[in-house]
Short mmCIF file of C-alpha atoms in Angstrom, two decimals:
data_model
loop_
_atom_site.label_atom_id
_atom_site.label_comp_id
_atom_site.label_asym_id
_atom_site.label_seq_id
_atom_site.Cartn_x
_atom_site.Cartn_y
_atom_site.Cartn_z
CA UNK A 1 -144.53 -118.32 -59.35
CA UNK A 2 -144.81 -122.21 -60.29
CA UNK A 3 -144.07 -124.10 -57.57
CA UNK A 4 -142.24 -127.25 -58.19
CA UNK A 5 -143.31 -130.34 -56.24
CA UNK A 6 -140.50 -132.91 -55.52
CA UNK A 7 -142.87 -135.53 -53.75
CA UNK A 8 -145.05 -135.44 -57.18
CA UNK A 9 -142.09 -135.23 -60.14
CA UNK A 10 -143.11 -133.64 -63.34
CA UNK A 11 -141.91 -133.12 -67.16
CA UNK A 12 -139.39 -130.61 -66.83
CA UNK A 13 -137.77 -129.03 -70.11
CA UNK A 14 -134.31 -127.20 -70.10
CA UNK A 15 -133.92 -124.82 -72.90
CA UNK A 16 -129.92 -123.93 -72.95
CA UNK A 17 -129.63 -127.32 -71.15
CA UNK A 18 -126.05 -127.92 -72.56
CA UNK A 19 -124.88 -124.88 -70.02
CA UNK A 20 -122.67 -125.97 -67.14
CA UNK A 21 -125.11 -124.88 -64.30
CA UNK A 22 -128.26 -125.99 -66.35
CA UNK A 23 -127.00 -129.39 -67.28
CA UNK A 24 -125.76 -130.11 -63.59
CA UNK A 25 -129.71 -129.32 -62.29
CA UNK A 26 -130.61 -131.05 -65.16
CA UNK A 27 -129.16 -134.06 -64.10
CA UNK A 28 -130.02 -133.41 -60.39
CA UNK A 29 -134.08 -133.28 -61.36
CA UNK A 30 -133.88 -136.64 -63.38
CA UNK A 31 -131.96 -138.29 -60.55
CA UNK A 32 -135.11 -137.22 -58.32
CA UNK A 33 -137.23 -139.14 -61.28
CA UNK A 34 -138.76 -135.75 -63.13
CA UNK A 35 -138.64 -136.41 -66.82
CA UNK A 36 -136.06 -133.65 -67.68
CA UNK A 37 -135.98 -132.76 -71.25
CA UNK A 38 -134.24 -129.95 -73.24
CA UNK A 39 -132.80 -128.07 -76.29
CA UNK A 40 -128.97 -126.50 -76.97
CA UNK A 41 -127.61 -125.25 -79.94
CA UNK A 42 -125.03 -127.69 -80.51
CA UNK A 43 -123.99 -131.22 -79.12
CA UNK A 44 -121.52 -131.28 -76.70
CA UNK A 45 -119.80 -133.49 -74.02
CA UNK A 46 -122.03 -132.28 -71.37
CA UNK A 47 -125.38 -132.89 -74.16
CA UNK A 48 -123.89 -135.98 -74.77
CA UNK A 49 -123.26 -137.00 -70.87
CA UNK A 50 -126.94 -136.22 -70.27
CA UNK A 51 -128.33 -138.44 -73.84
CA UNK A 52 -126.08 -141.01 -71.63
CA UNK A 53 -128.24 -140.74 -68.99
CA UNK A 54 -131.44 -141.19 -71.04
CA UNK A 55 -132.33 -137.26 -70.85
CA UNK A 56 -133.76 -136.24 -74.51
CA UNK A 57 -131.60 -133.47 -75.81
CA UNK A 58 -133.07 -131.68 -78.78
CA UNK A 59 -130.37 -129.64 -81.20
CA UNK A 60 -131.69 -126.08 -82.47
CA UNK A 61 -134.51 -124.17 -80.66
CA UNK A 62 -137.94 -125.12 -82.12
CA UNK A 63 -141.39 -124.59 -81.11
CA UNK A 64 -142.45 -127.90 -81.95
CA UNK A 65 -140.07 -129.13 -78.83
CA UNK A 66 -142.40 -127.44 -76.81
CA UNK A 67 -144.77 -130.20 -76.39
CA UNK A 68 -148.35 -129.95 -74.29
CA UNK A 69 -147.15 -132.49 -72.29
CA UNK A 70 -144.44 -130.84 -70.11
CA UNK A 71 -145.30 -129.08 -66.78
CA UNK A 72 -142.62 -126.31 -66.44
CA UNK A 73 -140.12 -124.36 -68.68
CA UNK A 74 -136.36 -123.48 -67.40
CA UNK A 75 -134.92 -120.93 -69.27
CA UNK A 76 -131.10 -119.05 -68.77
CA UNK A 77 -130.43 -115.45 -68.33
CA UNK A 78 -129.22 -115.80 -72.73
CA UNK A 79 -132.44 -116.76 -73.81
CA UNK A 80 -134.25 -113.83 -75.20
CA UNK A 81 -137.92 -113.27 -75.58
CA UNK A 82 -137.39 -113.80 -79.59
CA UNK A 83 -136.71 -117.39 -79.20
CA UNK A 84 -138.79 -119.42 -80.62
CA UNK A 85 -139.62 -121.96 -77.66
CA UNK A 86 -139.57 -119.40 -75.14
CA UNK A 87 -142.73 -117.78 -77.47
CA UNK A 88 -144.12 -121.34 -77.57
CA UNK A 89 -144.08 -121.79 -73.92
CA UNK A 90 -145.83 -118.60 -73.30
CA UNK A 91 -148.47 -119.11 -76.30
CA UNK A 92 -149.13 -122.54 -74.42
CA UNK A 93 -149.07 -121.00 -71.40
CA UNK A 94 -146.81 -123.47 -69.61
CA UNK A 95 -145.67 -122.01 -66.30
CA UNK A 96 -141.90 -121.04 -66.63
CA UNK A 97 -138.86 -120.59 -64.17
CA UNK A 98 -135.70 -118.82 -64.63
CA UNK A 99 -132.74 -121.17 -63.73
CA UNK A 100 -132.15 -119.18 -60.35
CA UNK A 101 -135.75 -119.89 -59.44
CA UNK A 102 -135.36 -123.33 -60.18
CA UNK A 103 -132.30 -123.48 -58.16
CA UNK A 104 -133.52 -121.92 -55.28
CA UNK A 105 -136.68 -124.03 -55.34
CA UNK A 106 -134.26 -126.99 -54.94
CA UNK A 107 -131.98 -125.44 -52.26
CA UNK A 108 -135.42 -125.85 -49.99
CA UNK A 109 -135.27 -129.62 -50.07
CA UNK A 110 -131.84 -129.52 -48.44
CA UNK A 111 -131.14 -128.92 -44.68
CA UNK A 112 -128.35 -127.13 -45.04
CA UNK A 113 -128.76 -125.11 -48.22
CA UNK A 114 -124.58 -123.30 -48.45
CA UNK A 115 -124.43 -120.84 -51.37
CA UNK A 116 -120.84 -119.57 -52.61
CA UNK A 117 -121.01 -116.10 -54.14
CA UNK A 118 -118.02 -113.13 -55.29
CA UNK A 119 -116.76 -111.43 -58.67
CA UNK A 120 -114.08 -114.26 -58.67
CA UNK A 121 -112.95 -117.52 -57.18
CA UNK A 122 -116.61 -119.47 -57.15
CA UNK A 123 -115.60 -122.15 -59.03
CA UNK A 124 -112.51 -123.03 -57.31
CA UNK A 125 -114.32 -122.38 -53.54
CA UNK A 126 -116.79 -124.27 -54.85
CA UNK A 127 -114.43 -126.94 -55.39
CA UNK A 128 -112.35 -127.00 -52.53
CA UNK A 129 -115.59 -127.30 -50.24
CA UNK A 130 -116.64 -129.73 -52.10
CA UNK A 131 -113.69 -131.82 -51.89
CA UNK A 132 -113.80 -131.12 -48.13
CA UNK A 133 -117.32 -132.11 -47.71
CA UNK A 134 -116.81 -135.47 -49.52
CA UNK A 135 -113.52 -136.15 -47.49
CA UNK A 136 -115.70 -135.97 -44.35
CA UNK A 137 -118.62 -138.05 -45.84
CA UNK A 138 -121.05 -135.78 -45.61
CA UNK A 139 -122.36 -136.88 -48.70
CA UNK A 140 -123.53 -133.48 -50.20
CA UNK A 141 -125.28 -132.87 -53.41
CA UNK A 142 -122.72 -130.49 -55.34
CA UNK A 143 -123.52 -128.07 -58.08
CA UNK A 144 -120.41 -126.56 -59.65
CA UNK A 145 -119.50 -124.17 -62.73
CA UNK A 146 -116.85 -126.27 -63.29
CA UNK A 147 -115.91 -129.52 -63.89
CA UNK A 148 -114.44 -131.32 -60.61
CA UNK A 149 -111.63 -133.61 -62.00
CA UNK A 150 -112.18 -135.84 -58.93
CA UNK A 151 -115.98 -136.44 -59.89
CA UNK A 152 -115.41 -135.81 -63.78
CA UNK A 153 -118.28 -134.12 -63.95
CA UNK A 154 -120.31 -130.66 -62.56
CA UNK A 155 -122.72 -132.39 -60.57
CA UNK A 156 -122.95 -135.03 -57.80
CA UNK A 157 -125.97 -136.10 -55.86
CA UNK A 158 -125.68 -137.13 -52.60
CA UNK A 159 -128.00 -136.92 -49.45
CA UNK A 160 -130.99 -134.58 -48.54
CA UNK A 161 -128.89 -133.03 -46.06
CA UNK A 162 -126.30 -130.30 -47.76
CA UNK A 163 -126.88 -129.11 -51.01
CA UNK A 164 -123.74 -126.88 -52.34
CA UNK A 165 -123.95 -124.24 -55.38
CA UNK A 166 -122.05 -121.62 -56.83
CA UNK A 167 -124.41 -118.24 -56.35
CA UNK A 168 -123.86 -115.67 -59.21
CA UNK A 169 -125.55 -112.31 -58.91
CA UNK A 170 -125.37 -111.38 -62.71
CA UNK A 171 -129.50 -109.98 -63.32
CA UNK A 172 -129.75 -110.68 -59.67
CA UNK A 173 -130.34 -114.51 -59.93
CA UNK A 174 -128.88 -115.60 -56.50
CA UNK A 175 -131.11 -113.08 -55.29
CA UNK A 176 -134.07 -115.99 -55.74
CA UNK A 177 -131.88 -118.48 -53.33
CA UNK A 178 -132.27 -119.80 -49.95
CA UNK A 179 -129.15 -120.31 -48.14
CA UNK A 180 -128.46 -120.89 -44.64
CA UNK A 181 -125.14 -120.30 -45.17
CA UNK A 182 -123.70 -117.88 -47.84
CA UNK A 183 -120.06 -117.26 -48.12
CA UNK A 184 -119.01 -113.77 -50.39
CA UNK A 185 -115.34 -113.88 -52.14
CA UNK A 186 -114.97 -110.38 -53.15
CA UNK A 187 -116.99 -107.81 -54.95
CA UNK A 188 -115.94 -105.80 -57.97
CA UNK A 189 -117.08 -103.67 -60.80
CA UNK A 190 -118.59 -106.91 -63.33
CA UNK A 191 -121.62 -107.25 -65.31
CA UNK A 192 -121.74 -103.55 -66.41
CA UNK A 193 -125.05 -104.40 -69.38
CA UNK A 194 -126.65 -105.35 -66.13
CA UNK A 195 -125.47 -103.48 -63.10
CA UNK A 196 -125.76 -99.31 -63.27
CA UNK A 197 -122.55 -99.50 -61.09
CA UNK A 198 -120.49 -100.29 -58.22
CA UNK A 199 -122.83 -98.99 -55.78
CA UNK A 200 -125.76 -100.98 -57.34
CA UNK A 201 -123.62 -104.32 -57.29
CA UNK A 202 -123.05 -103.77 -54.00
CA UNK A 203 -126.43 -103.47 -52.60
CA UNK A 204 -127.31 -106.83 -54.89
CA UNK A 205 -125.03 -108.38 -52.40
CA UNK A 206 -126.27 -106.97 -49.36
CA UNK A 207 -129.43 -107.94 -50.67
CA UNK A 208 -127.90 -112.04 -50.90
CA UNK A 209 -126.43 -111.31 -47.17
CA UNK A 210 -129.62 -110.47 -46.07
CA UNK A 211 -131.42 -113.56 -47.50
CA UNK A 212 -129.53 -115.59 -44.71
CA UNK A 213 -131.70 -116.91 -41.46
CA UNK A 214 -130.86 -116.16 -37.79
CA UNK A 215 -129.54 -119.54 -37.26
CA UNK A 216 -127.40 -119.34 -40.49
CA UNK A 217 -123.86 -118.07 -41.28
CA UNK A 218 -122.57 -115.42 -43.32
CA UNK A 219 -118.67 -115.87 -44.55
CA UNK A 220 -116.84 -112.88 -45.97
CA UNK A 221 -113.86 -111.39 -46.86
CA UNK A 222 -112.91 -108.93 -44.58
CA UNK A 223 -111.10 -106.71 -46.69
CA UNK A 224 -114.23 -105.90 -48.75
CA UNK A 225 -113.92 -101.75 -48.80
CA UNK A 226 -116.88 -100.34 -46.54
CA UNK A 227 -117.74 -103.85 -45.36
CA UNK A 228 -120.35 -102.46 -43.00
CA UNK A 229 -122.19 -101.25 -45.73
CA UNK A 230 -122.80 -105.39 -46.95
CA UNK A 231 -123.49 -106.61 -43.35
CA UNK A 232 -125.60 -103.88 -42.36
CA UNK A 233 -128.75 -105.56 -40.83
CA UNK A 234 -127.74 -109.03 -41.29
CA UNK A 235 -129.21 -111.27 -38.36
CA UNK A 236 -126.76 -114.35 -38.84
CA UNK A 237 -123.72 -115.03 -37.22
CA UNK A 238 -120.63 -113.71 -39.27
CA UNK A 239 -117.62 -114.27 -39.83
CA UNK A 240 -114.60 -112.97 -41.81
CA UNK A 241 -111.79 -114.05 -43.85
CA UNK A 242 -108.09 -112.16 -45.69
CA UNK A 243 -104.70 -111.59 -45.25
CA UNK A 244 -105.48 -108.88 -42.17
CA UNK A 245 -104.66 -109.47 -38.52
CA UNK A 246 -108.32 -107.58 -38.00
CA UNK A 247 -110.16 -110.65 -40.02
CA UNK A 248 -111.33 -113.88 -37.94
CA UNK A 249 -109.57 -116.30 -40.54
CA UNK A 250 -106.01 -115.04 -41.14
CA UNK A 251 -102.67 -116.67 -42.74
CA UNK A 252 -99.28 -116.28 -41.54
CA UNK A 253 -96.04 -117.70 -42.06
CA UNK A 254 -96.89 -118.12 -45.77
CA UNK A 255 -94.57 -119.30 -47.95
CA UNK A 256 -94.89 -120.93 -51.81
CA UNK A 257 -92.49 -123.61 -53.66
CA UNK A 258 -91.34 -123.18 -57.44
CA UNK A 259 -95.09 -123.54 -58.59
CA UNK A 260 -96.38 -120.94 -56.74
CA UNK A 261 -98.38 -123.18 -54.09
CA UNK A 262 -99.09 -121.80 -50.61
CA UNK A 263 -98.48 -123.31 -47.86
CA UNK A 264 -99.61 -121.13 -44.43
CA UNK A 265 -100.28 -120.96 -41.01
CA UNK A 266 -104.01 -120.13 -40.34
CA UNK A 267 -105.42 -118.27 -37.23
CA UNK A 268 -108.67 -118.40 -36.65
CA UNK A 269 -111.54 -117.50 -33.44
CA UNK A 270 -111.88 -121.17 -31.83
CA UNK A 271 -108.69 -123.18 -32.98
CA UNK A 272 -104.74 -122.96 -32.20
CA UNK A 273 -102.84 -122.25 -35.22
CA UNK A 274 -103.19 -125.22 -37.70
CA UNK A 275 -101.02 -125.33 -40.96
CA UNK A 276 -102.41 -125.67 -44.70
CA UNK A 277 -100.71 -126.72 -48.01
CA UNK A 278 -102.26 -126.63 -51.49
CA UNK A 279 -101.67 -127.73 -54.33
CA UNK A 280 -103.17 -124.75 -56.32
CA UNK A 281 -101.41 -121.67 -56.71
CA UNK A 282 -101.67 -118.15 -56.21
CA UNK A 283 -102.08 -115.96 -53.12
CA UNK A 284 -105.83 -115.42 -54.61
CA UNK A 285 -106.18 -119.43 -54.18
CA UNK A 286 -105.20 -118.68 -50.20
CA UNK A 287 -108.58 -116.61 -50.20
CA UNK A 288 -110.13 -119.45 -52.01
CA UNK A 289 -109.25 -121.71 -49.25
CA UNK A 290 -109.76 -119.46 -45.88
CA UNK A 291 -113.19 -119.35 -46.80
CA UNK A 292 -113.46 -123.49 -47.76
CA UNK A 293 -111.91 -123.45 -43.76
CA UNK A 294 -114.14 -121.38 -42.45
CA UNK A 295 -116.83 -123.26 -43.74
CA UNK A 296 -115.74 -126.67 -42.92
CA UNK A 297 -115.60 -125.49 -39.28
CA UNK A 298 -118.55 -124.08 -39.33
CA UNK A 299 -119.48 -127.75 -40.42
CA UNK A 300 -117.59 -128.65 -37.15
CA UNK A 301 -115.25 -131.51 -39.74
CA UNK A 302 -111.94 -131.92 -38.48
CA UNK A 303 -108.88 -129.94 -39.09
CA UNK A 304 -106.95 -133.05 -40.69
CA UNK A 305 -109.87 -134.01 -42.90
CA UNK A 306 -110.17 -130.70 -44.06
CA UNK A 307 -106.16 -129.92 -44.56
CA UNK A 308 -105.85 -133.13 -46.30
CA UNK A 309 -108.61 -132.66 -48.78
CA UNK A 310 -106.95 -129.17 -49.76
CA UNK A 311 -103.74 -130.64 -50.18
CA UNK A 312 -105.27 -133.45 -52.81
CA UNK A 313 -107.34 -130.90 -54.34
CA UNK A 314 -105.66 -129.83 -57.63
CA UNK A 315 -108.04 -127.14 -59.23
CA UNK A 316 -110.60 -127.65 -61.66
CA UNK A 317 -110.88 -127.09 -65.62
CA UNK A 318 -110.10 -123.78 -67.28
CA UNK A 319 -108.41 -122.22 -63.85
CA UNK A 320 -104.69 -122.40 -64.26
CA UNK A 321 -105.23 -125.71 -66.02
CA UNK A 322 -102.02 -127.50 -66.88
CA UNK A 323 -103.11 -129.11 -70.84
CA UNK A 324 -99.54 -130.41 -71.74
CA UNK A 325 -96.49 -129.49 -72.87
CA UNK A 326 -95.18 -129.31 -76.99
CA UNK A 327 -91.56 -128.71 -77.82
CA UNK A 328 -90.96 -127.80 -74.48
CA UNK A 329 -93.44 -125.43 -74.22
CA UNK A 330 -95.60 -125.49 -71.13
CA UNK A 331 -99.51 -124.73 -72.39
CA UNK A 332 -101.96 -123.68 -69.52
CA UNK A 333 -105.63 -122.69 -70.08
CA UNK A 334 -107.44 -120.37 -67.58
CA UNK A 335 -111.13 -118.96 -67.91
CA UNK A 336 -109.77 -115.68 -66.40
CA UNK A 337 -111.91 -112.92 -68.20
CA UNK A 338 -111.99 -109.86 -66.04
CA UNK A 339 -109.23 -107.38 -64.99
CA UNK A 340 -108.74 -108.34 -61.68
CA UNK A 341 -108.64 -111.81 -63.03
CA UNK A 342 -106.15 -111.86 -65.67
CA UNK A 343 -103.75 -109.97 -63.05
CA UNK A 344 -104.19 -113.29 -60.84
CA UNK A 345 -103.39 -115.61 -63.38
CA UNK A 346 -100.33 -113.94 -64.44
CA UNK A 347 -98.64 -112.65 -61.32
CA UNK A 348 -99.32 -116.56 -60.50
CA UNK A 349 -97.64 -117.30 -63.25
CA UNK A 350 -94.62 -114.84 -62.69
CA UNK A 351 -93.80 -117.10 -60.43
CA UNK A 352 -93.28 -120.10 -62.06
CA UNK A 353 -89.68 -120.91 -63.90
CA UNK A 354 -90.41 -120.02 -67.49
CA UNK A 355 -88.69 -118.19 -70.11
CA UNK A 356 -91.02 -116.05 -71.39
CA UNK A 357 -94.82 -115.43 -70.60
CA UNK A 358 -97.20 -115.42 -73.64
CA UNK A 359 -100.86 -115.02 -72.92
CA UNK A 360 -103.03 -115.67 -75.77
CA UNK A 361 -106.48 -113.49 -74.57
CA UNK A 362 -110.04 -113.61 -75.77
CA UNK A 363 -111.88 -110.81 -74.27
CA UNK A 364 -115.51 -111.53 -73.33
CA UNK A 365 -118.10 -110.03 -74.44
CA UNK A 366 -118.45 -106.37 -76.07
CA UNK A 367 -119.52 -104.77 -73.14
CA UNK A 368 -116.78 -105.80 -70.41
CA UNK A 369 -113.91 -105.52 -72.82
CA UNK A 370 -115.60 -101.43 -73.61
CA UNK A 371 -115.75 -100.54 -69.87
CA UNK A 372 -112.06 -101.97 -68.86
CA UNK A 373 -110.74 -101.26 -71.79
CA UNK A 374 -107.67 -99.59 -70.12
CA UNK A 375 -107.59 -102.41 -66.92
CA UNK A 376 -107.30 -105.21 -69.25
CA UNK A 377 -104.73 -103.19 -71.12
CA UNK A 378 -102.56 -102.90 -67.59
CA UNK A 379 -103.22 -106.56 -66.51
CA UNK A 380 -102.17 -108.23 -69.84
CA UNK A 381 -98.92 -106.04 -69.90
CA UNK A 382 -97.73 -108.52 -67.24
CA UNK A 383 -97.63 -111.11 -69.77
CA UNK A 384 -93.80 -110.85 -71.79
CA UNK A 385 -95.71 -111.33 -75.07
CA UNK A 386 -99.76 -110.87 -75.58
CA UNK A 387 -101.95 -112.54 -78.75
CA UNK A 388 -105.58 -111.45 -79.11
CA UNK A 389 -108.11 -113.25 -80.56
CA UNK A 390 -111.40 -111.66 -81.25
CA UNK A 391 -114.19 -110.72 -78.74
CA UNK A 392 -116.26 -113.82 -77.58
CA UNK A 393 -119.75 -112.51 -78.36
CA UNK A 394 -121.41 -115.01 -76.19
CA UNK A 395 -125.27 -112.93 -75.25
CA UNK A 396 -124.10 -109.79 -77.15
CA UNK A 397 -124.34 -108.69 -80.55
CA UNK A 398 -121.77 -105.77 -81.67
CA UNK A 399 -123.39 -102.48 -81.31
CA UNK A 400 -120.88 -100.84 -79.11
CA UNK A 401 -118.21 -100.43 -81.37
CA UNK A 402 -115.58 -101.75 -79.94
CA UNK A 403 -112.92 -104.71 -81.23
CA UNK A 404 -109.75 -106.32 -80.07
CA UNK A 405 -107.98 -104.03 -82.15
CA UNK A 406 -108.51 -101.01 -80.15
CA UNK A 407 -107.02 -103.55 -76.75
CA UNK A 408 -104.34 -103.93 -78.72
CA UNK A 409 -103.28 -100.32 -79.35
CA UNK A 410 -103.52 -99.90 -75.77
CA UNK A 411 -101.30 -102.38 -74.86
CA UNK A 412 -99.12 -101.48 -77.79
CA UNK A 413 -99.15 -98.06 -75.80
CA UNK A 414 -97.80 -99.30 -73.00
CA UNK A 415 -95.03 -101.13 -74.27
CA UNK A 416 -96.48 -104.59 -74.22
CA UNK A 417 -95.53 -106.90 -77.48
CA UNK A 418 -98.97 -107.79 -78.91
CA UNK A 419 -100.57 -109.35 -82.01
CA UNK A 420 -103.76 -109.82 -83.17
CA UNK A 421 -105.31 -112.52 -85.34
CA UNK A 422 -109.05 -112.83 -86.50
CA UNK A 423 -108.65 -116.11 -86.81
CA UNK A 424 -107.42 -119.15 -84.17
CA UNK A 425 -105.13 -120.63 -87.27
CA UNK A 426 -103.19 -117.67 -87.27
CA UNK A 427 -103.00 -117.54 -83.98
CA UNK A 428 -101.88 -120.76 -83.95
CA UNK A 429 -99.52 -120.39 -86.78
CA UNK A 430 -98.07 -117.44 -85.20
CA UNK A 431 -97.34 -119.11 -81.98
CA UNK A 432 -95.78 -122.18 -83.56
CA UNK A 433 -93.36 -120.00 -85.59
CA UNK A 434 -92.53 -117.81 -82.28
CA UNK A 435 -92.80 -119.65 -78.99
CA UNK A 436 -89.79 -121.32 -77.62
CA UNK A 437 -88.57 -124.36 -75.32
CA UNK A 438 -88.86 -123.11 -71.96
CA UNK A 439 -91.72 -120.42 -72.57
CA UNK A 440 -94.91 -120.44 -70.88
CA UNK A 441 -98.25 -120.47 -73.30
CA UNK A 442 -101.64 -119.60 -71.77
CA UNK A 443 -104.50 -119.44 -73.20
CA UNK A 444 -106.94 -117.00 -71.39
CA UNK A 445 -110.71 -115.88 -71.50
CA UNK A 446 -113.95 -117.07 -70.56
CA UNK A 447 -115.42 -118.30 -74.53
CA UNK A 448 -113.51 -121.34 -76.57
CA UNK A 449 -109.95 -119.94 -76.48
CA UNK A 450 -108.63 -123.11 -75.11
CA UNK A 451 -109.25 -124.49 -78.76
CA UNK A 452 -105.60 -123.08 -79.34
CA UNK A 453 -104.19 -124.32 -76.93
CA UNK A 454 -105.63 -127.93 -77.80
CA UNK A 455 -104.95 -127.50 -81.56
CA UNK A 456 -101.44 -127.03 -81.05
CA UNK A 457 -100.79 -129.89 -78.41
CA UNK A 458 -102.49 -131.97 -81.89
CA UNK A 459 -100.07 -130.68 -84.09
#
């Protein structure tokens, strides 16, 4: 494999560099003084951030961008052997790196490399330890799937000291990290056109728990079924996190206002009871933030420091996103786009004072909306009133023969109101013609569903 060499920077060129994670390294690697360089398929405000920043950003994939004169190709998990620079790297045979080798290579500079994995909650984790971090002036670089309102942006680079990441094991890719510490949300059925099953993303995250040194830490959440089964073998010193007595970090005394925030009492192995508030809400957001504790005292940063920067911390785009309010209307966007998900975002929302629910859902991809066909049915028919838009293809094509249409009979089946629309002006149509003051509108799914949501709040 190419090793990079960060005392010697070379010409680095991002092709997909307008993706969240891939911009943020992007911008990371031309802070260290590489000359970064890339391709997207369309401008956008993270293209355009980077252009700011004097990266050249190429629009369409072309073989002529491939150029003799750059060292090393990043490519994402979407781009597909067919594509024409991909070809041209490999005709000029210009070493390549997936963007999980790149990011591990760069988790080596660090001292303390911490790597956030799980099905769900990254992003916000992600967040919240990042806010924590920052409150304590430990000035850690930060790469995030999301944008932190508090930075405005995905990225920050700080010190050579702690590097922070979100670690997805879709096609294994935190699998080619280095952590020393690794902290594990949950794990669920996801990625089913990668994964064979349950079983086999299970082992994928043994296989990230065993990555971690002796001298490193290991995070979890406790109520994980067969939890042995992860932590089998691992050398590191662990520790555990949920709503269970039996777990090392665990809440009591929790209550939540009219917005659904938490605000707990946390035990823990080495500290009295200490109390927490947030600002986001959810009881899923209280797993989000035992393991942001757990790490900050692993960190050894003070309890007030760390309580404080939950309490400012007040979520990050697409999760439970407040956008603004039309007619008195109350429009939320969330990037919610499996099962387990979507049940978060609306029991969440159950409890806050609304009239009536609508969630307006784009299911991802073809394969995830085929396998949980039936889930997504049952988690949407919390929602009073459902719109679906059509499948977000994003790396798919449609060969499985499947279409919103056929998650709409099923939650048609079950009793749940729901429309469907091919287009987002229908949608939108439809929803100006049927919402009503006091209702709560929001727009779910991981692709550009919050479009509708926007559109309206122009109208």
């Amino acid at each position: 494999m190419y090793q990079i060499d960060f005392s010697h920077p070379s010409s680095l060129y991002f092709v997909g560099i307008g993706g969240i994670s891939m911009s943020g390294l992007a911008q990371i690697l031309a802070d260290a003084g590489f000359r970064v360089s890339g391709s997207d398929r369309t401008k956008s405000e993270l293209t355009g951030h980077l252009e700011v920043q004097g990266i050249t950003v190429f629009y369409g994939h072309r073989e002529n961008n491939i150029t003799d004169d750059i060292d090393c190709v990043i490519f994402t998990s979407a781009i597909h052997p067919d594509n024409p620079e991909y070809i041209a790297a490999h005709e000029k045979h210009i070493p390549c790196l997936t963007r999980a080798q790149l990011l591990g290579q760069i988790m080596r500079n660090y001292k303390t490399p911490i790597a956030i994995s799980g099905t769900h909650g990254k992003t916000t984790t992600t967040s919240m330890a990042s806010e924590i971090l920052m409150a304590a002036d430990m000035d850690p670089t930060l790469s995030i799937g999301g944008i932190l309102k508090s930075i405005g942006s995905c990225v920050r680079v700080g010190g050579p000291d702690i590097f922070l990441t979100e670690a997805c094991e879709y096609t294994n890719s935190f699998l080619s990290f280095f952590p020393k510490i690794g902290i594990i949300l949950n794990i669920e059925e996801d990625h089913l056109d990668f994964f064979k099953d349950l079983a086999d993303i299970r082992s994928s995250f043994h296989q990230f728990a065993l990555l971690l040194p002796k001298d490193g830490y290991l995070i979890l959440n406790g109520q994980i079924p067969h939890l042995e089964e992860i932590t089998k073998g691992v050398d590191c010193q662990i520790l555990t996190f949920g709503l269970e007595a039996f777990c090392d970090y665990h809440p009591s005394s929790i209550s939540f206002d009219e917005m659904g925030h938490p605000r707990f009492m946390l035990n823990s192995p080495q500290a009295s009871l200490r109390e927490f508030s947030l600002q986001v809400p959810g009881v899923h957001n209280l797993y989000n933030a035992m393991a942001a504790i757990a790490l900050a005292d692993v960190l050894s940063i003070p309890t007030q420091t760390t309580a404080q920067a939950l309490h400012k911390f007040g979520g990050t785009s697409r999760r439970f996103e407040y956008k603004g309010s039309i007619g008195g209307i109350t429009i939320v966007d969330d990037y919610a786009h499996h099962p387990t998900e979507v049940a978060a975002t609306l029991k969440t929302a159950a409890g806050i004072p609304h009239r009536e629910v609508w969630c307006v859902f784009q299911p991802h991809t073809y394969s995830r909306t085929k396998v949980f066909l039936k889930e997504f049915a049952q988690a949407l028919s919390l929602a009073d009133r459902v719109v679906l838009a059509d499948i977000y293809a994003a790396r798919e094509t449609d060969t499985l023969g499947i279409s919103s249409q056929d998650l709409a009979r099923e939650l048609q089946a079950l009793g749940t109101s729901c429309a469907y629309f091919p287009s987002f002006d229908e949608i939108e149509n439809f929803l100006l013609a049927n919402c009503q003051s006091g209702d709560l509108l929001i727009t779910m799914g991981a692709g550009d569903v919050l479009k509708i949501g926007e559109n309206l709040l122009g109208k």
